XYZ file of C-alpha atoms in Angstrom:
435
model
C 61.146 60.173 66.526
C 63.672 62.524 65.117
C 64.104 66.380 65.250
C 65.061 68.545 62.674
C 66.387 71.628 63.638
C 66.219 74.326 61.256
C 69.087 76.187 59.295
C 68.461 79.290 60.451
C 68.657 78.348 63.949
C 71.808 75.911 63.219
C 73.332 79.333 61.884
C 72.784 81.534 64.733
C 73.848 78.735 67.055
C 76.610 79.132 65.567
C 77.272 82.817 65.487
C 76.688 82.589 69.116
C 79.544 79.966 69.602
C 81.658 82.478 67.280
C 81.046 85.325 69.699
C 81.521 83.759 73.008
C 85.025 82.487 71.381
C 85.551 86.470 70.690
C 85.067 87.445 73.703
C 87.199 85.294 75.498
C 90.129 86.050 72.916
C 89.302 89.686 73.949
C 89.750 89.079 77.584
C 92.953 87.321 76.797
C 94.471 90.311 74.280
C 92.914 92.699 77.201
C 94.958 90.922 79.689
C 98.183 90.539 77.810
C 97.972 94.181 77.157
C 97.587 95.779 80.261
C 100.120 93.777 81.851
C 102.668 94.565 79.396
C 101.724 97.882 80.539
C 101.820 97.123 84.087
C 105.397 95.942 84.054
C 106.738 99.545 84.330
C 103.572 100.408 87.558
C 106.690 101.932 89.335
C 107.674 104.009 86.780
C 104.091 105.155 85.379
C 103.333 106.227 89.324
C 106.400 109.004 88.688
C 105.685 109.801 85.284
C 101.592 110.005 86.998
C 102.766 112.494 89.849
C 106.189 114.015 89.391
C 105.920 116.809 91.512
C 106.332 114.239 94.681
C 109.240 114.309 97.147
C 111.597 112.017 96.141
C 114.431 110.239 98.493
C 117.212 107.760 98.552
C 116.158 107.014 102.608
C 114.302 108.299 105.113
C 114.981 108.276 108.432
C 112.691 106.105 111.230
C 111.825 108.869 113.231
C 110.429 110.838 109.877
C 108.510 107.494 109.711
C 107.408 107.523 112.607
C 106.436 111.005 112.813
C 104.629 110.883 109.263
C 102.603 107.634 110.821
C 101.094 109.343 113.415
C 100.477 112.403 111.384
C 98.140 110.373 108.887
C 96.209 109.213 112.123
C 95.683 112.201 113.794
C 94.570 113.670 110.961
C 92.226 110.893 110.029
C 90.877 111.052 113.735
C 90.596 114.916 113.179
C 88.740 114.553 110.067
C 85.988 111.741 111.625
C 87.019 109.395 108.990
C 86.753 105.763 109.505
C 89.207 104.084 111.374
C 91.765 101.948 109.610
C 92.329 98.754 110.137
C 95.729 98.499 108.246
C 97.844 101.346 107.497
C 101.130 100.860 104.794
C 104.184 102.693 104.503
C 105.854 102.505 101.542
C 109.753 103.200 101.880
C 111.852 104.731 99.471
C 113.714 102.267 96.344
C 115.342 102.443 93.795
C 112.522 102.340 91.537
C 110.269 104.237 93.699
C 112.509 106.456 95.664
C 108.917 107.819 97.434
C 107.851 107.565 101.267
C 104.016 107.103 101.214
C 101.135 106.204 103.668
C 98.690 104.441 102.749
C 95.468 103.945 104.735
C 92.005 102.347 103.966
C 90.518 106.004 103.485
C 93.393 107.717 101.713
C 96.951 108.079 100.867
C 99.840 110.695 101.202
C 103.362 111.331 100.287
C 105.708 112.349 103.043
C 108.795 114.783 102.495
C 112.612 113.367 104.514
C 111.359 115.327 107.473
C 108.253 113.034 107.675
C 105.757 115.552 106.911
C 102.483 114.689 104.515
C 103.340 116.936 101.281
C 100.986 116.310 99.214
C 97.914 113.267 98.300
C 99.301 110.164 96.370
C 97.580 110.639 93.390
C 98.034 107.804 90.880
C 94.563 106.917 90.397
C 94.984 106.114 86.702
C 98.255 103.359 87.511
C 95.575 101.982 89.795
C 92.937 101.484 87.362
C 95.373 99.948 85.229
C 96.231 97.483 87.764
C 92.421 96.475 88.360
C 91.933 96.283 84.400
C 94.333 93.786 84.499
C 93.662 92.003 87.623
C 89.609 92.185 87.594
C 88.729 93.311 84.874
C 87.663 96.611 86.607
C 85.231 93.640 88.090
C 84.057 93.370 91.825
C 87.090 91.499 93.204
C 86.430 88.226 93.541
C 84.731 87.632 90.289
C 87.181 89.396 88.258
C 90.117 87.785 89.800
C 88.076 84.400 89.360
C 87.448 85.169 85.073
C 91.335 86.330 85.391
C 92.499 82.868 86.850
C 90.360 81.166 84.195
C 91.666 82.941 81.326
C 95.330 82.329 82.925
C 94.649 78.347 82.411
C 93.216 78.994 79.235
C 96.196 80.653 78.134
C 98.517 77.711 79.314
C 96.195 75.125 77.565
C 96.374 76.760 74.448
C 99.916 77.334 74.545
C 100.642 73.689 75.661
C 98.048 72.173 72.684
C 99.541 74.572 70.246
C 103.079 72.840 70.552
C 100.810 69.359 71.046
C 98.974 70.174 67.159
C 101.966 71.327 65.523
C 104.618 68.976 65.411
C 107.054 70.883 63.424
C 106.367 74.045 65.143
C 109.972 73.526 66.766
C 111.723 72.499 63.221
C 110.469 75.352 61.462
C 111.184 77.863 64.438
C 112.939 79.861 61.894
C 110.925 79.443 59.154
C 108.906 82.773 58.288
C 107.051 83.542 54.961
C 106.447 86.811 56.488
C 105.340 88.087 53.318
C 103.031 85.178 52.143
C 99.414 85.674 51.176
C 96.442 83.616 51.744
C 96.744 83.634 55.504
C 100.175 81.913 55.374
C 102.615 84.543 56.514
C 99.941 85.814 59.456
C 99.761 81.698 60.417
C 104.053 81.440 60.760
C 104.207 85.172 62.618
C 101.273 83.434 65.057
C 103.911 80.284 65.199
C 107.326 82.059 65.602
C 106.223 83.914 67.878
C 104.462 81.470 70.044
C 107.400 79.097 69.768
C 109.912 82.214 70.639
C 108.115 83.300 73.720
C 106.574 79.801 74.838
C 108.813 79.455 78.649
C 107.706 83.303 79.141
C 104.107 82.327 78.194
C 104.141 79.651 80.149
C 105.362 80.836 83.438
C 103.178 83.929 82.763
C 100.027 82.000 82.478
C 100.306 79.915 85.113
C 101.666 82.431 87.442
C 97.996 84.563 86.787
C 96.272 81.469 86.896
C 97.691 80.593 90.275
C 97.286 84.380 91.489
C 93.706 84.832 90.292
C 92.312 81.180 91.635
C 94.075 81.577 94.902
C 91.570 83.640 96.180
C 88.717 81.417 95.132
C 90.388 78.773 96.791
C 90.908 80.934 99.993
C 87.222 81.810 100.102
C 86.193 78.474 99.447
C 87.942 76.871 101.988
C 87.684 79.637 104.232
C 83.660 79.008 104.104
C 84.064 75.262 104.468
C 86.302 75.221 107.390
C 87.378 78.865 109.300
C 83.365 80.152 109.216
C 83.839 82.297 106.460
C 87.414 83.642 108.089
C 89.675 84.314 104.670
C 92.761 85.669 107.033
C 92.619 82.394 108.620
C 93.576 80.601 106.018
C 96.460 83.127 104.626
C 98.003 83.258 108.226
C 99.784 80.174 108.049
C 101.330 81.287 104.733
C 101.765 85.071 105.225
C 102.168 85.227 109.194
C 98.466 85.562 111.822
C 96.962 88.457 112.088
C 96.903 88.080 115.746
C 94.241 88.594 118.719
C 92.255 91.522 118.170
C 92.072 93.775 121.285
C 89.745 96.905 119.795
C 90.979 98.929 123.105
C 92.485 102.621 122.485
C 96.285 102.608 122.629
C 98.736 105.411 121.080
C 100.714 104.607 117.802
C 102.946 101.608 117.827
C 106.906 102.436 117.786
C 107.296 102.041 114.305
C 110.737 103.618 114.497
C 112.489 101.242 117.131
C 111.541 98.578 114.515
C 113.260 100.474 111.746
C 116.333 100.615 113.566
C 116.156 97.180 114.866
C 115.617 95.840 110.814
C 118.644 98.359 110.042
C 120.890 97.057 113.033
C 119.738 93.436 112.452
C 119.674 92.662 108.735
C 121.338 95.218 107.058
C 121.544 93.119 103.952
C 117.290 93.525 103.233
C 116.006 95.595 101.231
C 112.881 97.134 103.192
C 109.908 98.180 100.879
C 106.856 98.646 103.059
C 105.913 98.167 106.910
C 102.362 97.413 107.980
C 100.684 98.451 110.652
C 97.243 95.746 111.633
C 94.553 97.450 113.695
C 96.941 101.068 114.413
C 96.023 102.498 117.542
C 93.943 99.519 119.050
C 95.810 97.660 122.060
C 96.105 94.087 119.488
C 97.894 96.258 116.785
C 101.499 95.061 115.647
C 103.502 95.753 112.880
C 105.153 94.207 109.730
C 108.091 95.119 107.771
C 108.456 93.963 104.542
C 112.119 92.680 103.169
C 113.216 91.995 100.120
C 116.241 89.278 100.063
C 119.013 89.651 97.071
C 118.962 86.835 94.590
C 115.082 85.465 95.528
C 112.229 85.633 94.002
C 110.005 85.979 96.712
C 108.388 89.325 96.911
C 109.920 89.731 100.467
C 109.540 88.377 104.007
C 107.548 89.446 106.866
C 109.319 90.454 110.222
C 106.916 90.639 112.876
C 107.197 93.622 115.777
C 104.905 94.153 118.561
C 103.650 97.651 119.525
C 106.891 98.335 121.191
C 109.154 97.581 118.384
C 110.343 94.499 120.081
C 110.876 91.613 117.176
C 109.133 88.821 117.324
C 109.863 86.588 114.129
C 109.372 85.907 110.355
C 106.747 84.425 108.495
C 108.762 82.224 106.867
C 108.544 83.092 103.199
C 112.094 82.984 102.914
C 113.065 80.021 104.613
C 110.197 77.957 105.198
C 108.096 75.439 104.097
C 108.707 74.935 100.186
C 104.770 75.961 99.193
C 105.479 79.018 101.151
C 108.485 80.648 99.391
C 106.874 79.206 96.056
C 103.704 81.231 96.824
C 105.809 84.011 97.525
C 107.479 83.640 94.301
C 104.842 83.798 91.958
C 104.444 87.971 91.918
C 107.525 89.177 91.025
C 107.670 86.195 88.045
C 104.904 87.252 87.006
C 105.379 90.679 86.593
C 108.824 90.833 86.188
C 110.406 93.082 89.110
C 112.907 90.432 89.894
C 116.129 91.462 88.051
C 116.174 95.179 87.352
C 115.573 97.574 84.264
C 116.404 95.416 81.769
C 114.615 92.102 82.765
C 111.597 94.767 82.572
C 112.393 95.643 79.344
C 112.922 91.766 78.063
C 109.158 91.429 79.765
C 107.912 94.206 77.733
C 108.869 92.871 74.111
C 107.506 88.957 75.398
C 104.548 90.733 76.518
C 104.297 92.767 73.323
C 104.429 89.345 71.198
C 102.292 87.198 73.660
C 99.656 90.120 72.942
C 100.116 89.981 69.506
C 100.104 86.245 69.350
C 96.143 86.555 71.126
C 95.313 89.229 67.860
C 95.940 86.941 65.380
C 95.136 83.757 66.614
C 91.564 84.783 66.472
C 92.419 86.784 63.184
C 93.586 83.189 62.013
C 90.457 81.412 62.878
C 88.612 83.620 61.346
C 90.615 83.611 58.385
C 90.179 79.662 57.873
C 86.475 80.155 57.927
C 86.289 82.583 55.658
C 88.037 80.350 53.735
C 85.418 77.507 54.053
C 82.580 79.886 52.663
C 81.830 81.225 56.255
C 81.448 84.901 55.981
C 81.508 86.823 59.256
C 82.229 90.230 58.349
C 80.709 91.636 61.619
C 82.475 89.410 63.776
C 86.085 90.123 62.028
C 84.895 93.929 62.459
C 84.359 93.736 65.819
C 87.638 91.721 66.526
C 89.625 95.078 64.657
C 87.581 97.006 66.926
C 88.802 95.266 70.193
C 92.616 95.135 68.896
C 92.680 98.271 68.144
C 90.143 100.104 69.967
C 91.637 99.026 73.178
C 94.707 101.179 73.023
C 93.209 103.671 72.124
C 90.360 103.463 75.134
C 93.779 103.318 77.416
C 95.235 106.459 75.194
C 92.026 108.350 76.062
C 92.370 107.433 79.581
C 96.111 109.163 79.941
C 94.286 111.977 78.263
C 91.368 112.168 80.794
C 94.185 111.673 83.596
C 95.836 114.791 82.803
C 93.160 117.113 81.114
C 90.569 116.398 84.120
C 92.903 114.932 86.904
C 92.630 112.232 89.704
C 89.512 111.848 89.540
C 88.459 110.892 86.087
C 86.398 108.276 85.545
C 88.733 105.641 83.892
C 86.368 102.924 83.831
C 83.446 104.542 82.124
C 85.893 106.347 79.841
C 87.770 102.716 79.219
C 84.729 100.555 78.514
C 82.539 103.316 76.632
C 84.842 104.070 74.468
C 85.906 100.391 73.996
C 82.461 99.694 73.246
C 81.862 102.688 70.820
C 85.021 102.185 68.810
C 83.691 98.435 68.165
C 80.318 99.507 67.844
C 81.359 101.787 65.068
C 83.728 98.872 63.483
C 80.827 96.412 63.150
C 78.299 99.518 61.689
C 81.117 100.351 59.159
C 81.561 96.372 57.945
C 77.603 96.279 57.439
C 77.581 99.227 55.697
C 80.058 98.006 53.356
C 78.569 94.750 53.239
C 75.102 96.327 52.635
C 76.865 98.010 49.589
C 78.095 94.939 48.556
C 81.553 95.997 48.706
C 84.125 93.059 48.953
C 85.433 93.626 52.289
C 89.670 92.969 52.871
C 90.612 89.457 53.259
């Protein structure tokens, strides 16, 4: 017995396919952009808040003295208690002293007094758009991953289905018609930028499917425990004691890093479970010529040192976990690596706009009309910049508190919505739309 399955259903099957193939090109492009974007999240925080006290140093004691201020404040105010508490130290990029708890964050002045509330709640929505997705965590860092191996696959099988994609790397009928010049851009571009695309991709993939992995084998073999399985990579948490103790002596740690090993660059120091008797602390080091995002000297509450994770001189998978941020976002080599990641990140985004521009182009070419499909891909590649240009607008016409991700999303969605109306308008008028 055979089935015939009608046209009409054949052609919506279709459409479908079509659509779910848009919307992963639009999580790509979405991707690509914001982390082009992202690249300068150091500078965007000043240009965000520039009224914030700015430093070369501060001194431990103003630390110190800023640390315990953010506590006893929190315990004034009846918040919750935190169980990790980060101080950012002053850089180069960031020359800002900041303390960052689970309930809130302020910027301290040299003397170690809170000035003023971090607020840079639009760079942080920027981050999440490009890490989730503005998704709950783990499933937009899991749709992240995936589109990170996508990317690499279709990178890798580009070069595999074009085999003079190399010979004709400077071949570019910019100004041909019929799809031609859009097809070499696509090409030149992707041949230009592939080692940045490639290290790109499968840094995010590895990022984004790390935590799926820690979950999953956190569930299958520490009962659910997630730190468990980071400890051996990152440094152990330690034995919780829940006890009441006073603040740990963050500043004889300070000094001890400064006497020590003058040569790091510190950039934050975390304090696990402050003001509970199991609380120690963290500072964070960055190490000249590596790529690791820093290593992890351990203090107890006393300031007294009691080692390193290992991240810069241990096992091989750790430093090459430790590796993969700052490659993939570029804060390895100073202003003007940033600015090299900015133009491949510019091109990688433009290569995701027209490869689906191309596709659809070859279709139309086979008699496949799909003028509400190419109208809603203009609306994503262009409506999305202008979502994150209405954003900046909300940031500083209504403040720290605007809501980024409606604004973001709605207007994403209304600026396509209105792309698709206006193609079936036109094609309802039986105007030729533009090839």
């Amino acid at each position: 017995m055979s089935a015939t399955i009608e046209p009409g259903t054949v052609k919506r099957a279709l459409s479908a396919h079509a659509a779910i193939g848009l919307i992963a090109g639009a999580l790509l492009y979405l991707v690509s952009l914001t982390g082009t974007l992202a690249v300068f999240y150091n500078e965007l925080q000043r240009f965000e808040q520039p009224g914030a006290p700015e430093m070369t140093s501060i001194a431990p004691e103003a630390v110190q003295r800023g640390v315990e201020r953010v506590l006893a404040a929190e315990e004034a105010a009846g918040l919750p208690t935190t169980t990790h508490l980060y101080v950012h130290i002053p850089v180069e990029e960031l020359p800002r002293a900041t303390v960052t708890t689970d309930n809130q964050a302020f910027h301290l002045d040299a003397q170690g007094n809170l000035a003023m509330p971090e607020e840079i709640a639009w760079n942080d929505f920027l981050v999440q758009l490009h890490y989730t997705l503005n998704l709950p965590s783990l499933v937009g860092l899991t749709i992240v991953g995936v589109l990170g191996v996508m990317m690499l696959a279709l990178a890798l099988s580009g070069v595999i289905a074009h085999p003079r994609i190399f010979r004709d790397a400077f071949r570019l009928r910019a100004r041909d018609k019929g799809g031609v010049g859009l097809v070499d851009w696509h090409n030149r571009l992707s041949v230009w930028t592939l080692p940045f695309t490639i290290a790109i991709a499968l840094t995010g993939a590895l990022i984004g499917l790390a935590v799926v992995t820690a979950y999953g084998v956190a569930g299958s073999a520490y009962d659910g425990d997630v730190e468990a399985v980071y400890g051996p990579i990152f440094g152990e948490e330690g034995a919780p004691d829940a006890s009441p103790a006073p603040a740990p002596d963050l500043a004889a740690a300070l000094r001890h890093m400064a006497a020590e090993y003058p040569e790091v660059r510190l950039t934050y120091a975390v304090l696990h479970d402050p003001l509970t008797a199991g609380q120690h602390v963290q500072m964070v080091g960055e190490h000249e010529q590596r790529l690791i995002f820093g290593e992890y000297y351990t203090f107890d509450s006393e300031g007294r040192f009691e080692g390193t994770a290992g991240l810069a001189d241990g096992a091989l998978g750790q430093q090459a976990a430790a590796s993969t941020y700052k490659l993939h976002f570029g804060n390895f080599g100073g202003f003007w690596v940033k600015i090299a990641y900015v133009i491949f990140g510019a091109a990688l985004t433009a290569i995701c706009a027209t490869g689906t521009y191309i596709w659809l182009g070859k279709r139309r070419r086979r008699g496949i009309e799909e003028p509400r499909l190419r109208a809603a891909w203009t609306g994503v590649i262009v409506g999305s910049p202008v979502a994150l240009a209405a954003t900046v607008v909300a940031r500083f016409t209504i403040g720290n508190e605007a809501p980024f991700v409606a604004i973001f999303w709605i207007g994403l969605a209304l600026y396509i919505a209105a792309s698709v109306l206006a193609a079936s308008r036109k094609q309802a008028r039986g105007r030729p739309l533009p090839a």
